[in-house]
Amino acid sequence: MYSVVILAGGQSRRMGRDKAFLDWKGRPLIADLIDRFRPISDDVLLIAPDLKPFQGLHARLVPDPSPPVGPLGGLWSGLLSARHEWAFAMACDMPLVDPRVVAWMFEQRGEADAVVLLDNQGRPEPLHALYRASCLNAIASALACGQRAMLAFYPAIRVRYLPPSAWRLVDPQGRSWRNINTPEDWKRLQEEIP
């Protein structure tokens, strides 16, 4: 079993409005994401700097560190609060995230501290990844040094990278970690998905 940590602390500048509350299938995107993971995890957490807009959702609400230090700080808060040794961390702007892909990733963990997909260009997808609680010290050290990049702590942990040749077996088009950043992205996605 693993926890699910949904990071909802972004500014949504390019979108022009809070992506967590975009209308997805007649309800807020964030509510759909939370409910999608509730059947497979007894510990769904939502991390944000301001928790008031998220009251009433079926997730444990956990504040971002203060002052905010970006998604790496949100990941730290989520792992610190998670009830399980492992947590799946994701951004709130991934409407096609598939719990079956996450379950497959969890099966690949072995002795790693993190399980991270590589995109088609070989770049890591740190906000559609599994992290073990053992990452907390490495994240805290990176933050203490003023590093905010999501990959800043990777050199200090054991990462199991899953290349396209592996993940295409469960997600042939790589849709699970597709995120939306702009109104154009959102419109395109809605046209593709009935």
XYZ file of C-alpha atoms in Angstrom:
194
model
C 0.000 0.000 0.000
C 1.148 3.538 -0.638
C -0.013 7.057 0.109
C -0.987 9.484 -2.644
C 0.382 13.027 -2.413
C -1.267 15.574 -4.705
C 0.592 18.875 -4.980
C -1.721 21.837 -5.572
C 0.501 24.768 -4.707
C 1.300 26.133 -8.164
C 0.495 29.650 -9.284
C -1.286 28.580 -12.522
C 0.054 31.730 -14.208
C -0.049 30.357 -17.753
C -3.533 28.927 -17.246
C -4.847 32.169 -15.770
C -6.909 30.368 -13.116
C -6.437 27.620 -10.549
C -5.941 24.364 -12.459
C -7.147 22.300 -9.506
C -10.660 23.672 -9.992
C -10.980 23.307 -13.754
C -14.243 21.622 -14.727
C -13.443 17.986 -15.523
C -16.426 15.817 -16.400
C -18.795 18.116 -14.527
C -16.788 18.479 -11.331
C -13.546 20.082 -10.135
C -10.465 18.301 -11.482
C -8.978 17.988 -7.991
C -12.096 16.190 -6.681
C -11.905 13.721 -9.572
C -8.210 13.033 -8.934
C -8.758 12.441 -5.220
C -11.720 10.137 -5.789
C -9.819 8.199 -8.456
C -7.197 7.149 -5.887
C -9.438 6.592 -2.852
C -10.336 2.999 -3.863
C -6.660 1.987 -3.942
C -5.147 4.092 -1.147
C -6.391 4.743 2.357
C -4.165 7.821 2.555
C -4.745 10.546 -0.038
C -3.129 13.870 0.861
C -3.527 17.265 -0.757
C -0.644 19.700 -0.256
C -1.182 23.432 -0.829
C -0.157 26.754 0.718
C -3.798 27.793 1.240
C -6.027 24.909 2.256
C -9.306 26.846 2.544
C -10.440 26.257 -1.071
C -9.985 22.508 -0.596
C -12.162 22.087 2.505
C -14.747 19.341 2.073
C -12.692 17.204 -0.308
C -12.053 13.569 0.616
C -8.343 14.005 1.325
C -6.120 14.893 4.241
C -5.148 18.537 3.823
C -1.505 19.315 4.580
C 0.014 22.800 4.339
C 3.042 23.587 2.227
C 6.093 24.624 4.236
C 6.142 28.276 5.192
C 7.583 30.174 3.480
C 6.736 28.179 0.338
C 9.705 26.582 -1.419
C 7.982 25.154 -4.478
C 7.027 21.583 -5.308
C 10.092 20.143 -3.564
C 8.810 21.617 -0.300
C 5.370 20.207 -1.036
C 6.881 16.778 -1.613
C 8.735 17.046 1.701
C 5.493 17.957 3.537
C 3.655 15.110 1.839
C 6.256 12.453 2.632
C 6.547 13.697 6.201
C 2.768 13.390 6.668
C 2.229 10.163 4.709
C 1.044 7.128 6.643
C 2.848 4.636 4.415
C 6.520 4.053 3.637
C 5.881 4.815 -0.039
C 3.959 7.702 -1.589
C 2.954 8.456 -5.145
C 3.530 12.165 -5.768
C 1.722 13.973 -8.540
C 0.782 17.448 -9.653
C -2.880 18.458 -9.603
C -2.831 19.207 -13.345
C -2.718 15.620 -14.650
C -6.311 14.784 -15.575
C -5.434 11.462 -17.223
C -3.389 9.986 -14.375
C -4.080 6.275 -14.253
C -3.951 4.376 -10.938
C -3.130 1.196 -12.894
C 0.087 2.818 -14.146
C 0.938 3.825 -10.577
C 0.277 0.281 -9.322
C 2.609 -1.049 -12.034
C 5.284 1.482 -11.005
C 4.921 0.357 -7.390
C 5.639 -3.227 -8.468
C 8.928 -2.033 -10.033
C 10.325 -0.432 -6.851
C 12.757 -3.145 -5.733
C 15.389 -1.640 -3.402
C 15.043 1.883 -4.812
C 14.136 5.024 -2.886
C 12.223 6.425 -5.862
C 10.575 5.066 -9.000
C 10.567 7.636 -11.789
C 9.386 7.460 -15.384
C 11.586 8.803 -18.173
C 9.732 10.599 -20.963
C 10.363 9.980 -24.656
C 13.358 12.338 -24.540
C 14.852 10.565 -21.512
C 13.862 13.287 -19.016
C 12.586 12.269 -15.557
C 8.949 12.907 -14.606
C 9.387 13.819 -10.900
C 5.740 14.739 -10.364
C 4.381 11.387 -11.480
C 6.709 9.313 -9.307
C 6.865 7.096 -6.254
C 9.036 8.120 -3.315
C 10.016 6.215 -0.197
C 10.092 7.963 3.185
C 13.867 7.406 3.109
C 14.019 10.396 0.713
C 13.111 12.849 3.489
C 16.675 13.512 4.675
C 17.947 14.069 1.123
C 15.072 16.471 0.397
C 15.654 18.344 3.668
C 19.368 18.676 2.851
C 18.606 20.020 -0.626
C 16.126 22.547 0.766
C 18.597 23.596 3.491
C 21.115 24.373 0.735
C 18.562 26.566 -1.036
C 17.902 24.069 -3.811
C 14.324 23.978 -5.049
C 14.569 21.875 -8.207
C 12.593 18.645 -7.975
C 15.632 16.638 -9.058
C 18.031 18.321 -6.608
C 18.002 15.403 -4.160
C 18.205 12.593 -6.746
C 22.015 12.226 -6.537
C 21.637 11.332 -2.830
C 19.075 8.546 -3.325
C 18.644 5.313 -5.298
C 16.364 6.055 -8.241
C 14.813 3.354 -10.390
C 14.216 4.960 -13.781
C 11.587 3.385 -16.010
C 12.302 4.085 -19.703
C 9.681 4.320 -22.456
C 10.365 0.716 -23.468
C 9.062 -0.328 -20.028
C 6.123 2.038 -19.459
C 4.724 1.661 -22.970
C 3.610 -1.816 -21.907
C 1.071 -0.244 -19.510
C 0.538 3.231 -21.010
C 1.355 3.070 -24.744
C 0.820 6.801 -25.329
C 2.232 8.083 -22.037
C -1.055 9.766 -21.149
C -0.958 9.208 -17.387
C 1.555 12.004 -16.732
C 0.314 14.423 -19.369
C -0.187 17.751 -17.675
C -1.986 20.911 -18.678
C -0.400 24.332 -18.411
C -2.310 26.672 -20.713
C -5.903 27.230 -21.840
C -4.819 25.806 -25.203
C -3.586 22.595 -23.533
C -6.897 22.316 -21.715
C -8.981 22.885 -24.849
C -6.937 20.365 -26.833
C -7.330 17.740 -24.106
C -11.091 18.241 -23.886
C -11.379 17.843 -27.663
C -9.400 14.585 -27.522
C -11.237 13.043 -24.573
C -15.012 12.651 -24.995
